[in-house]
PDB file of C-alpha atoms in Angstrom:
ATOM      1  CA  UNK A   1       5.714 -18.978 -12.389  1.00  0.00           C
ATOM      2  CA  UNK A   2       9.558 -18.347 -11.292  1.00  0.00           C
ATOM      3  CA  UNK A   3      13.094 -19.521 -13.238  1.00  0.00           C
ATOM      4  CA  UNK A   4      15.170 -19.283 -10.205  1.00  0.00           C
ATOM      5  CA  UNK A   5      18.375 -19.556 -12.289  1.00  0.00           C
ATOM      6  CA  UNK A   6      17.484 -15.994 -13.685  1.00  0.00           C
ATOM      7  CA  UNK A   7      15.835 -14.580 -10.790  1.00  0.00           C
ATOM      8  CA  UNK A   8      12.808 -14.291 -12.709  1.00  0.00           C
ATOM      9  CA  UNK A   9       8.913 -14.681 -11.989  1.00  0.00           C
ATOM     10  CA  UNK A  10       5.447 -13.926 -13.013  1.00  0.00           C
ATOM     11  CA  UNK A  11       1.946 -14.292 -11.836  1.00  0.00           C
ATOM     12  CA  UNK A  12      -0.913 -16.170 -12.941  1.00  0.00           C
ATOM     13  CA  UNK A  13      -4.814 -14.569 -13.792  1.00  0.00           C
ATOM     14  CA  UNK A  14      -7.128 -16.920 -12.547  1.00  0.00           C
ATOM     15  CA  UNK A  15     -10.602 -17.106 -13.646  1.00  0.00           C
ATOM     16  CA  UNK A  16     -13.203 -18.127 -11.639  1.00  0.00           C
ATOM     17  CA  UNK A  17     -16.363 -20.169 -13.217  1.00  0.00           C
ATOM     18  CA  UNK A  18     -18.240 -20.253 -10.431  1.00  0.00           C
ATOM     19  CA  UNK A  19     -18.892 -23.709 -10.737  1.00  0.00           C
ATOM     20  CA  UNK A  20     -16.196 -25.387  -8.460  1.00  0.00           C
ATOM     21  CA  UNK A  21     -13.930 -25.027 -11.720  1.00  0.00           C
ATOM     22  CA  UNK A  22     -10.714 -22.707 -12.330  1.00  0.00           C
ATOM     23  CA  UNK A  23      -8.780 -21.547 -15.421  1.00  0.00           C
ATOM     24  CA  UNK A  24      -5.173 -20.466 -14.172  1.00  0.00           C
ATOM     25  CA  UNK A  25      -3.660 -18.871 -17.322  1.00  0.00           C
ATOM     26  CA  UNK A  26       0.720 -17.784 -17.252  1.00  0.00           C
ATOM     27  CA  UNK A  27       2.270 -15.558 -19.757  1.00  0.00           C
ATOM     28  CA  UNK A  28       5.387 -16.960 -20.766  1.00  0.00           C
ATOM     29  CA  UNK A  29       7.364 -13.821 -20.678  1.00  0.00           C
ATOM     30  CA  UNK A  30      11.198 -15.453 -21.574  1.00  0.00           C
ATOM     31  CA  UNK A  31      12.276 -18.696 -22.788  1.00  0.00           C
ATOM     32  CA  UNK A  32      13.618 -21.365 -20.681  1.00  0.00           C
ATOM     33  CA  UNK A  33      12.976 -23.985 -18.118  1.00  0.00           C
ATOM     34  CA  UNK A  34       9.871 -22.407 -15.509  1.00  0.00           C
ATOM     35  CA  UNK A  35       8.209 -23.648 -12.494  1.00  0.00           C
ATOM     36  CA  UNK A  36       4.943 -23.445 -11.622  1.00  0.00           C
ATOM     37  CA  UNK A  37       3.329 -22.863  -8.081  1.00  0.00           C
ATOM     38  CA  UNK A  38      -0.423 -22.381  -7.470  1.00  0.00           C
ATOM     39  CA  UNK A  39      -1.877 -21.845  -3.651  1.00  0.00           C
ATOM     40  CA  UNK A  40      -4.679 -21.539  -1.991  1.00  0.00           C
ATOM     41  CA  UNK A  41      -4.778 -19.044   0.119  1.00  0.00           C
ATOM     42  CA  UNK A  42      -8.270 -19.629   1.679  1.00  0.00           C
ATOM     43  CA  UNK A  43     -11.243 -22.250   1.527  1.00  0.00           C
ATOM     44  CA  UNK A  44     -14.136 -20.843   0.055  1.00  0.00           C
ATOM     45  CA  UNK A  45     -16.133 -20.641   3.522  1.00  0.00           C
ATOM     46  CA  UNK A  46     -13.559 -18.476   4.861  1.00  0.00           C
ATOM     47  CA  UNK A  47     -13.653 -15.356   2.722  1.00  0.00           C
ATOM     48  CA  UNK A  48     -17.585 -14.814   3.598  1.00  0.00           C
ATOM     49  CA  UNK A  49     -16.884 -15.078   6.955  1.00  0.00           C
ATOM     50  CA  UNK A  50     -13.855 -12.513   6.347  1.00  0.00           C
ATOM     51  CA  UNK A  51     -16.146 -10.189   4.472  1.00  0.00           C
ATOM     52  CA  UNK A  52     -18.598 -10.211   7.502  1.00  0.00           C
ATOM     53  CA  UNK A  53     -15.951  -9.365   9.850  1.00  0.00           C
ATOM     54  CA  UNK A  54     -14.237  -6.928   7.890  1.00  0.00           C
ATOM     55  CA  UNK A  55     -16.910  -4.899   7.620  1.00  0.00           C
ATOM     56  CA  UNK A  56     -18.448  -5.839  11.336  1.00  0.00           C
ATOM     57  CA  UNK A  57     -16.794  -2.244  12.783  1.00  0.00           C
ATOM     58  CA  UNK A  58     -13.622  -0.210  12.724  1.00  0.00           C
ATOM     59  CA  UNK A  59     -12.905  -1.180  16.384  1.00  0.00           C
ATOM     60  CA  UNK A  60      -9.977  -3.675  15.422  1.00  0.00           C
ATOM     61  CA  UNK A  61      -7.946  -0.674  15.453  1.00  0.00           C
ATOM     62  CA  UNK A  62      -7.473   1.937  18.355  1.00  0.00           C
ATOM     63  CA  UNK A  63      -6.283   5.183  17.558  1.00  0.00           C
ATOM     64  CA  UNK A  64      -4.812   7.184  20.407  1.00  0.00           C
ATOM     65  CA  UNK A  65      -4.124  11.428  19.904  1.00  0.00           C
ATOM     66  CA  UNK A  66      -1.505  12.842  22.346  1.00  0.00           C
ATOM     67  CA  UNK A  67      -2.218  16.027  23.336  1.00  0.00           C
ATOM     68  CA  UNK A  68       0.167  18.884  24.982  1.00  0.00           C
ATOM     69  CA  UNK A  69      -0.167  21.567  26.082  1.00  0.00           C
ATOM     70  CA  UNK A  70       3.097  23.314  27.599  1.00  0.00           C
ATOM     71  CA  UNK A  71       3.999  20.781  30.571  1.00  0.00           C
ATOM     72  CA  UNK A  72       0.933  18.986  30.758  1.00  0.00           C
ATOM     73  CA  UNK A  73      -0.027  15.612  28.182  1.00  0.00           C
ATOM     74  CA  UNK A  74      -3.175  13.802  27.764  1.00  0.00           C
ATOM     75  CA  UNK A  75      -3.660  11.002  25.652  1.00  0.00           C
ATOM     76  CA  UNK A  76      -7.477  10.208  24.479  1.00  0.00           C
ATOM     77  CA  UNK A  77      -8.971   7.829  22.058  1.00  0.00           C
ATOM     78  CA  UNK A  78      -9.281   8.738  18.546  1.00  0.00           C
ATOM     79  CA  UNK A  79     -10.900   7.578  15.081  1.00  0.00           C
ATOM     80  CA  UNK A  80     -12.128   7.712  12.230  1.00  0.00           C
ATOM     81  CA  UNK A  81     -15.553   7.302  14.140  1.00  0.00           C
ATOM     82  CA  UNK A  82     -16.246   7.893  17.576  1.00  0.00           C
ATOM     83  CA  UNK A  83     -19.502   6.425  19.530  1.00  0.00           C
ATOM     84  CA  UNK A  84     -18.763   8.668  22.724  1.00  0.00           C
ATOM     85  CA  UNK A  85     -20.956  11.120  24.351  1.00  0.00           C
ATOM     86  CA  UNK A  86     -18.033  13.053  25.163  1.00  0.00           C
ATOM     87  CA  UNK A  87     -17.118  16.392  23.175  1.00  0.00           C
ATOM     88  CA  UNK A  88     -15.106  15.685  20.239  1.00  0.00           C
ATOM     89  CA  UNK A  89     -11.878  17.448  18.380  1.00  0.00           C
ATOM     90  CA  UNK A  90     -13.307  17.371  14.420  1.00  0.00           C
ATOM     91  CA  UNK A  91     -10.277  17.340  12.122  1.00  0.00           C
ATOM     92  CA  UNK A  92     -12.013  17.900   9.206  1.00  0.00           C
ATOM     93  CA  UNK A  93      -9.823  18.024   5.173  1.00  0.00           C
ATOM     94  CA  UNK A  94     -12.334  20.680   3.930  1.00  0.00           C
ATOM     95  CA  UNK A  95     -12.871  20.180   0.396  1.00  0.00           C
ATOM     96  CA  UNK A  96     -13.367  16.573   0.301  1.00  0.00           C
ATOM     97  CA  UNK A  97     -15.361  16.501   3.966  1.00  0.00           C
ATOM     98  CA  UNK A  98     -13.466  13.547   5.367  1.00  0.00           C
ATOM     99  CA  UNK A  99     -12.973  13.844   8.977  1.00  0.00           C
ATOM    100  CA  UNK A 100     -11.162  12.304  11.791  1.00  0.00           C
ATOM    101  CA  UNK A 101     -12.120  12.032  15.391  1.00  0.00           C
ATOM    102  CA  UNK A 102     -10.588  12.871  19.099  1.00  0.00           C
ATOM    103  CA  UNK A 103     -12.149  12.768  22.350  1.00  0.00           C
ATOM    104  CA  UNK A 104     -11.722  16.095  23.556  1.00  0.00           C
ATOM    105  CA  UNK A 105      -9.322  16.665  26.911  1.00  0.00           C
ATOM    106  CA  UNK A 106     -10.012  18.823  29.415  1.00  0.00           C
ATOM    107  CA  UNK A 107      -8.479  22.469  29.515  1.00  0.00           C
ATOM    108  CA  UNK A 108      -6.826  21.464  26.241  1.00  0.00           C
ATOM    109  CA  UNK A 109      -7.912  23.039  22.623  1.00  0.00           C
ATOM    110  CA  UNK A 110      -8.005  20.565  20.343  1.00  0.00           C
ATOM    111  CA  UNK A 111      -5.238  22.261  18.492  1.00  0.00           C
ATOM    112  CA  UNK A 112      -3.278  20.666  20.920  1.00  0.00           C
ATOM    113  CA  UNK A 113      -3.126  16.921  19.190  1.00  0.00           C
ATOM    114  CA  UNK A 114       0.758  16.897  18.232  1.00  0.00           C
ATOM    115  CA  UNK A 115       0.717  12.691  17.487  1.00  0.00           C
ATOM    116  CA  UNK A 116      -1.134   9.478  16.663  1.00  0.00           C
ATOM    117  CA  UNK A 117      -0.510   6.449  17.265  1.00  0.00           C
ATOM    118  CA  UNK A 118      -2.219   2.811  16.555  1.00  0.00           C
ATOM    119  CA  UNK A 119      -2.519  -0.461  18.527  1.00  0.00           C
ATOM    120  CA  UNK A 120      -4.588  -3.335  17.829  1.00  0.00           C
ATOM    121  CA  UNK A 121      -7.669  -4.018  19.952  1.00  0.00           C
ATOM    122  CA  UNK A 122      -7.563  -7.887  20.781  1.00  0.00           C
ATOM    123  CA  UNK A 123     -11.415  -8.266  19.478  1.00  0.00           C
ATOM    124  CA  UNK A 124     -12.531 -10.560  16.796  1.00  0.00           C
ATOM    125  CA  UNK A 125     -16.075 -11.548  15.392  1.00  0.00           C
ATOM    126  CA  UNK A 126     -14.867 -14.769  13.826  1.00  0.00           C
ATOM    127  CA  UNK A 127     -16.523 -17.798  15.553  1.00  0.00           C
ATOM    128  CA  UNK A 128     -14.595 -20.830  16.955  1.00  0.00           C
ATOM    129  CA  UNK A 129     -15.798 -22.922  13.721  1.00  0.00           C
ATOM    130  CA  UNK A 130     -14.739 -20.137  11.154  1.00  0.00           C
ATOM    131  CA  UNK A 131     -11.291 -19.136  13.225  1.00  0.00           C
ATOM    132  CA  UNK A 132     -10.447 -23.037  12.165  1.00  0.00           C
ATOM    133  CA  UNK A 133     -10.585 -22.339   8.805  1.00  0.00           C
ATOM    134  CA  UNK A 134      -7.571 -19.855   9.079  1.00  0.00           C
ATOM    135  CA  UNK A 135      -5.657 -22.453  11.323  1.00  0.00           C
ATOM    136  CA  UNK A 136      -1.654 -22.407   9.451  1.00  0.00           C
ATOM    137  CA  UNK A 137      -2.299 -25.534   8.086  1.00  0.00           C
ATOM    138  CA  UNK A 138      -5.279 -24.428   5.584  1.00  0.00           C
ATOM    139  CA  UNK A 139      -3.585 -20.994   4.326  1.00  0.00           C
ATOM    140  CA  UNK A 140      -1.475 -20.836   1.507  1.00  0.00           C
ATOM    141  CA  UNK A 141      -1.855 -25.067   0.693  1.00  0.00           C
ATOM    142  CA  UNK A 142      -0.133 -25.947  -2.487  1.00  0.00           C
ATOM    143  CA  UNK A 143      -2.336 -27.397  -4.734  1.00  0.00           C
ATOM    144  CA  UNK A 144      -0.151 -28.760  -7.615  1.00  0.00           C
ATOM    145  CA  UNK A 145       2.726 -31.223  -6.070  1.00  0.00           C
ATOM    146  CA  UNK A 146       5.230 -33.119  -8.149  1.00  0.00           C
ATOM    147  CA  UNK A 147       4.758 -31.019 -11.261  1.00  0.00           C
ATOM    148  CA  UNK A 148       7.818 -31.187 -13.408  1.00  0.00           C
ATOM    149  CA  UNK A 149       9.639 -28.234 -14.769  1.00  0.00           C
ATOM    150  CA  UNK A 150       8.350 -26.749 -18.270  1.00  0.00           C
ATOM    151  CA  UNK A 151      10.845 -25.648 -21.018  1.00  0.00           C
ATOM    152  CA  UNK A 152       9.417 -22.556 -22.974  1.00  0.00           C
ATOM    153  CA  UNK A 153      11.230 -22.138 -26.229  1.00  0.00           C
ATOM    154  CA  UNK A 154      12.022 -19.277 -28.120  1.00  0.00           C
ATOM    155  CA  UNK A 155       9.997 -16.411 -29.544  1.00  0.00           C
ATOM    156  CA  UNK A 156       9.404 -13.335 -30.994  1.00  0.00           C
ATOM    157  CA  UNK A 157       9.654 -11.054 -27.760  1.00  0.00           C
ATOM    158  CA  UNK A 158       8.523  -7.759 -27.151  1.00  0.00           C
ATOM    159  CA  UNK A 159       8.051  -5.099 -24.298  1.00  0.00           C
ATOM    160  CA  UNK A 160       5.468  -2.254 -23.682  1.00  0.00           C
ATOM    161  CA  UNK A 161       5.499   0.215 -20.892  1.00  0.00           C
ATOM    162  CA  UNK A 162       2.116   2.035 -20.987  1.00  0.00           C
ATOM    163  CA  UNK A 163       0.635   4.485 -18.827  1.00  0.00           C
ATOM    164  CA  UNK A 164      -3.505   4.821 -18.742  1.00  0.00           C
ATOM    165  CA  UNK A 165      -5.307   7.124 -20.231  1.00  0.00           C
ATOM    166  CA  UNK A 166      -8.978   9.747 -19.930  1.00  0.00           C
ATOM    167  CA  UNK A 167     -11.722   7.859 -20.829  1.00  0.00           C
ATOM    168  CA  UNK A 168     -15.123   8.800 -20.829  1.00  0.00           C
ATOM    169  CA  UNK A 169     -15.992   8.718 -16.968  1.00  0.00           C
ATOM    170  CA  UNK A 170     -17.409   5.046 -15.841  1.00  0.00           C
ATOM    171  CA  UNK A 171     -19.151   4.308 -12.672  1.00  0.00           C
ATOM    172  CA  UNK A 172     -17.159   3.533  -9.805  1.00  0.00           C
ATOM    173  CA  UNK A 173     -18.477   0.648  -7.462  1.00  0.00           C
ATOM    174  CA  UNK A 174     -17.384   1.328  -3.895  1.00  0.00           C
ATOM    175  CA  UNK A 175     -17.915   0.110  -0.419  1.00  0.00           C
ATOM    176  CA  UNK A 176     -18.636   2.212   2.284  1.00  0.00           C
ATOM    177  CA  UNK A 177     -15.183   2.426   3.966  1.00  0.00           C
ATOM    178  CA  UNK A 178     -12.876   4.917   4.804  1.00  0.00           C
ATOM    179  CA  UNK A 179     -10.062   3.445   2.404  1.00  0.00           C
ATOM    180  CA  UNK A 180     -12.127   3.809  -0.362  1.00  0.00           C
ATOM    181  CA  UNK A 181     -13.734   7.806   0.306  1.00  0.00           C
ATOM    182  CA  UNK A 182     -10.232   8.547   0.305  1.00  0.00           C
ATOM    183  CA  UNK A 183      -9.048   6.505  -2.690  1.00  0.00           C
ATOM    184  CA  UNK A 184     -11.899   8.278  -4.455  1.00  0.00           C
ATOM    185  CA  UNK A 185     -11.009  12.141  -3.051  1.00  0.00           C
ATOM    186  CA  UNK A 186      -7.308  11.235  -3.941  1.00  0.00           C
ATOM    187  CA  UNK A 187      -8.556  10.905  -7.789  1.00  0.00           C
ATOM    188  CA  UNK A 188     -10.673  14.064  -7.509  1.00  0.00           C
ATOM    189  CA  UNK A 189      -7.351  15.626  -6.136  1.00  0.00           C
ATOM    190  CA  UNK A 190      -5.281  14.309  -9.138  1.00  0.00           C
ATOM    191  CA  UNK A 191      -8.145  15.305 -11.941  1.00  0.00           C
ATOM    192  CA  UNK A 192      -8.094  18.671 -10.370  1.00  0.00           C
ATOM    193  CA  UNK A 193      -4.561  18.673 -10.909  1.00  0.00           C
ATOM    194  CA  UNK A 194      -4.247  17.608 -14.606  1.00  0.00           C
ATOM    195  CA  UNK A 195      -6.576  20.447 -15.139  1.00  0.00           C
ATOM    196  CA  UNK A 196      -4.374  22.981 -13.868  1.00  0.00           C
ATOM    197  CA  UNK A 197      -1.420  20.784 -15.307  1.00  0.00           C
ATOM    198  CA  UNK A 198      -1.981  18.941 -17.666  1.00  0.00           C
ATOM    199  CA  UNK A 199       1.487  17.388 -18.172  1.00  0.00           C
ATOM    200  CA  UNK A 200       2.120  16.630 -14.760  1.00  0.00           C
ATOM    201  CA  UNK A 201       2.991  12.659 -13.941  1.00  0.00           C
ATOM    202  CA  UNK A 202       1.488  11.076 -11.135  1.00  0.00           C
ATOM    203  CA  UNK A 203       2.924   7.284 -10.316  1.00  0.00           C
ATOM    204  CA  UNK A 204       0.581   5.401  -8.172  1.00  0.00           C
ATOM    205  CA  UNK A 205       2.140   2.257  -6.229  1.00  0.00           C
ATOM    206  CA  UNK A 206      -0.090  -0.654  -5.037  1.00  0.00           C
ATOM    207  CA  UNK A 207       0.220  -2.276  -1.888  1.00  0.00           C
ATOM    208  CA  UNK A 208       2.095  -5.356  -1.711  1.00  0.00           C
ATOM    209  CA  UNK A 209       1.247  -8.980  -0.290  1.00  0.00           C
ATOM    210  CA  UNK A 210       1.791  -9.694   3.456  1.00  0.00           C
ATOM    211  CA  UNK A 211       2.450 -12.795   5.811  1.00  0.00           C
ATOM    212  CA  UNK A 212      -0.121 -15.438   5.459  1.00  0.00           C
ATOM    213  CA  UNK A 213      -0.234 -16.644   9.006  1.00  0.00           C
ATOM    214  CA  UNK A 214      -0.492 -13.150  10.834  1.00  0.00           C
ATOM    215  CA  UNK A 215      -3.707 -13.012  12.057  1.00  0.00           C
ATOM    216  CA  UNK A 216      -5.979 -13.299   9.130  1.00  0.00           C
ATOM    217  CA  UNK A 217      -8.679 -11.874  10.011  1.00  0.00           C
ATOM    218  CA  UNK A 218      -7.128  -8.778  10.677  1.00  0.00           C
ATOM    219  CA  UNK A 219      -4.310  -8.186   8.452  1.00  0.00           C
ATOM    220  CA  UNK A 220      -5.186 -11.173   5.916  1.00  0.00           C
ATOM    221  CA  UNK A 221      -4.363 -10.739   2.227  1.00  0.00           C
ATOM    222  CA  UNK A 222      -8.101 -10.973   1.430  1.00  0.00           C
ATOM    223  CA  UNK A 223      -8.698  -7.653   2.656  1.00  0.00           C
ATOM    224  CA  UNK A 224      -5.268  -6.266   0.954  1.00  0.00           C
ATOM    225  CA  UNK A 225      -6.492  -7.559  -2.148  1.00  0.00           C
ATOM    226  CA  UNK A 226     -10.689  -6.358  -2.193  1.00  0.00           C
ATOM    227  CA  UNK A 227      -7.920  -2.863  -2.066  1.00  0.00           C
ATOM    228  CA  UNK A 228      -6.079  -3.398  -4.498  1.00  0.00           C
ATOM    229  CA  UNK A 229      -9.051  -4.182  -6.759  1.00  0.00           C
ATOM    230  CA  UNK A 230     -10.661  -1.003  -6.121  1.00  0.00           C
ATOM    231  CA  UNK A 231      -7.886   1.281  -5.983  1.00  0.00           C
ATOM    232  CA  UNK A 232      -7.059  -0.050 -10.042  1.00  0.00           C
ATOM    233  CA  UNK A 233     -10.955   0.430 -10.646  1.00  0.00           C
ATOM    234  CA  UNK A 234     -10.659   3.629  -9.139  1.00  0.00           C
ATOM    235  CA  UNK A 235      -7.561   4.802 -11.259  1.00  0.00           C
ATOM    236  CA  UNK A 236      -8.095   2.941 -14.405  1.00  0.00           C
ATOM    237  CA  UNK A 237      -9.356   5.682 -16.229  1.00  0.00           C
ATOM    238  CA  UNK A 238      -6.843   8.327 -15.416  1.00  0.00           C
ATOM    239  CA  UNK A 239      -3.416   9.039 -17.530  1.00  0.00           C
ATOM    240  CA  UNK A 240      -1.462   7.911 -14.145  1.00  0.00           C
ATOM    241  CA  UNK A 241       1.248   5.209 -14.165  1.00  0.00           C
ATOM    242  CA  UNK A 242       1.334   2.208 -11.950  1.00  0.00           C
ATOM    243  CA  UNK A 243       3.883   0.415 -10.074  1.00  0.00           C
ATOM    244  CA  UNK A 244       1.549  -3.054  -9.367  1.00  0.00           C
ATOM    245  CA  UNK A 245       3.644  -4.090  -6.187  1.00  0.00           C
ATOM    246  CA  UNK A 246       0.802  -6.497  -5.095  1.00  0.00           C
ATOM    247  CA  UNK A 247       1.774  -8.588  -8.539  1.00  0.00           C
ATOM    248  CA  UNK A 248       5.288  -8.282  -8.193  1.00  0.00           C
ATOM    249  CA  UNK A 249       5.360  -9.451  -4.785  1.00  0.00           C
ATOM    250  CA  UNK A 250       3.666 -12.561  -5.931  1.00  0.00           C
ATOM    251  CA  UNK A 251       5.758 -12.879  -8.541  1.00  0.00           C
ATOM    252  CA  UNK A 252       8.509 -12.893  -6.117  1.00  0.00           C
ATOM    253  CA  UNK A 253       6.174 -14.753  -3.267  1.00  0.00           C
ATOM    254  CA  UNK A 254       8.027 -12.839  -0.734  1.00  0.00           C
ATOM    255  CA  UNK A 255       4.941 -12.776   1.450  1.00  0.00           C
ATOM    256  CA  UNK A 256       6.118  -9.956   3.965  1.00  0.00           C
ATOM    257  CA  UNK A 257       5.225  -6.684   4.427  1.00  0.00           C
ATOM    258  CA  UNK A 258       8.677  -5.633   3.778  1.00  0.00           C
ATOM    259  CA  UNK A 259       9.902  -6.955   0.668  1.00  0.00           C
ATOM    260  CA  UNK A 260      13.160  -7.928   0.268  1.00  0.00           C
ATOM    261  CA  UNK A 261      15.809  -5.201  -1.387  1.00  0.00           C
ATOM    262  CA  UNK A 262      15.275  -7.209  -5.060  1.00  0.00           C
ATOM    263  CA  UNK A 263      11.574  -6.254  -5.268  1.00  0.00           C
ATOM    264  CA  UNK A 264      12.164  -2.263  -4.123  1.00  0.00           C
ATOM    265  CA  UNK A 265      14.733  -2.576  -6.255  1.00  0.00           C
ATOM    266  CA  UNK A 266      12.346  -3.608  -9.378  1.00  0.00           C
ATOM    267  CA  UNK A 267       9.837  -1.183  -8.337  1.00  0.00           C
ATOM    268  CA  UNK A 268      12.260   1.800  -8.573  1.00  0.00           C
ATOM    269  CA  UNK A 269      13.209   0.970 -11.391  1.00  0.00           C
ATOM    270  CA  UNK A 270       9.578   0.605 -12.845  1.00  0.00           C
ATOM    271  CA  UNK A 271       9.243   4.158 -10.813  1.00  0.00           C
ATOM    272  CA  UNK A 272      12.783   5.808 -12.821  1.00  0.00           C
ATOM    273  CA  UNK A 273      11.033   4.466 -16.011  1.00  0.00           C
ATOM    274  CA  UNK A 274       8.135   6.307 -15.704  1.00  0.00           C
ATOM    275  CA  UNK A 275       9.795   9.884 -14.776  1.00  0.00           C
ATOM    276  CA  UNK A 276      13.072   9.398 -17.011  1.00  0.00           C
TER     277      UNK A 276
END
């Protein structure tokens, strides 16, 4: 929902039936004349087939560790796993026990690793039938054309800023991935903290929306958002506050992994009026 005029906009919550039938609900937060966009971002057949791949291997990625060692340099393949036979540098963050990976060089110590770097492995497990169904022309289709403007009247207005607080501890549902161990060890990290410090303020910022047409099923929102799902389940319960950039960036529908200066600008100031 945007009022270009005022620079203003708001996502929807969609509720799923799980029937074929949606319920798309807006808040109107001011008064005025609003438009309305809804999109769909991917058939139905498409996010299995996304799941399956996303969680097919962690070989989409290549890590690569340079090592040096006065005048000499080797670079070696890294990760968060390794299936080599080769010895391995362990880089293990002791309290929590997550580790990450380098094939060892030769004559080198593995103290020697002074930089990573990433590229992306041209491998995909999508077949020919599923990679159509992430062809430009299905992602991101607008499904209500022709809709005229609304005009939201008056109202009582109001405005909360609230930050979460304890709760009795609830299960956390996880998948096994790397993002998500560390999501969890960061929340140990913070409870840890509010013992020690009890008034301390922790601001946790959600990653934002992307591209649609950058390879999908790499870099696709579906897997941004299955993160930004867990990381709220995974903080809900704490007394943290949170800067929801993935909504905002919707709101906006910048669709880049950069947002313009007008949505950094609206999360600092979300940021100042948590601390200030």
């Amino acid at each position: 929902m945007s009022s270009p005029a005022l620079k203003a906009g708001a996502s929807g919550k969609v509720t799923d039936f799980n029937n074929g039938t949606y319920l798309v609900r807006f808040t109107l937060f001011w008064e005025g004349q609003v438009s309305l966009s809804l999109l769909l971002i991917h058939p139905s057949e498409g996010v299995p087939a996304l799941w399956r791949a996303r969680n097919q291997g962690y070989d989409k990625i290549i890590f690569k560790g340079k090592f040096v060692n006065g005048t000499s340099q080797v670079i070696t393949e890294c990760g968060l796993t390794l299936n080599s036979s080769s010895e391995l540098c362990t880089y293990l963050y002791g309290r929590d026990q997550e580790a990450f990976y380098c094939t060892k060089p030769q004559h080198m110590p593995c103290e020697a690793l002074t930089h990573v770097c990433t590229m992306n492995r041209r491998i995909s497990y999508l077949s020919v039938k599923e990679k159509s169904l992430f062809h430009k022309s299905k992602v991101g289709v607008e499904m209500m054309k022709d809709l005229k403007y609304i005009d939201v009247s008056h109202c009582n207005t109001y405005s909360i800023t609230q930050l979460k607080r304890n709760s009795n501890h609830k299960k956390i549902n996880t998948l096994m991935h790397k993002y998500y161990i560390r999501a969890i060890s960061i929340r140990k990290a913070i409870e840890r903290l509010f013992l020690r410090s009890p008034d301390t303020k922790v601001i946790v910022k959600t990653e934002n929306i992307r591209e649609m047409h950058l390879e999908t099923e790499r870099f696709g929102d579906f897997h941004g958002y299955i993160q930004y799902l867990t990381l709220n389940d995974i903080f809900k319960d704490l007394n943290v506050g949170v800067i929801d950039a993935w909504d905002m960036t919707i709101a906006y529908a910048s669709n880049n992994l950069h947002p313009p200066d007008v949505v950094i600008g609206s999360q600092i100031n979300m940021f100042l009026s948590y601390i200030c």
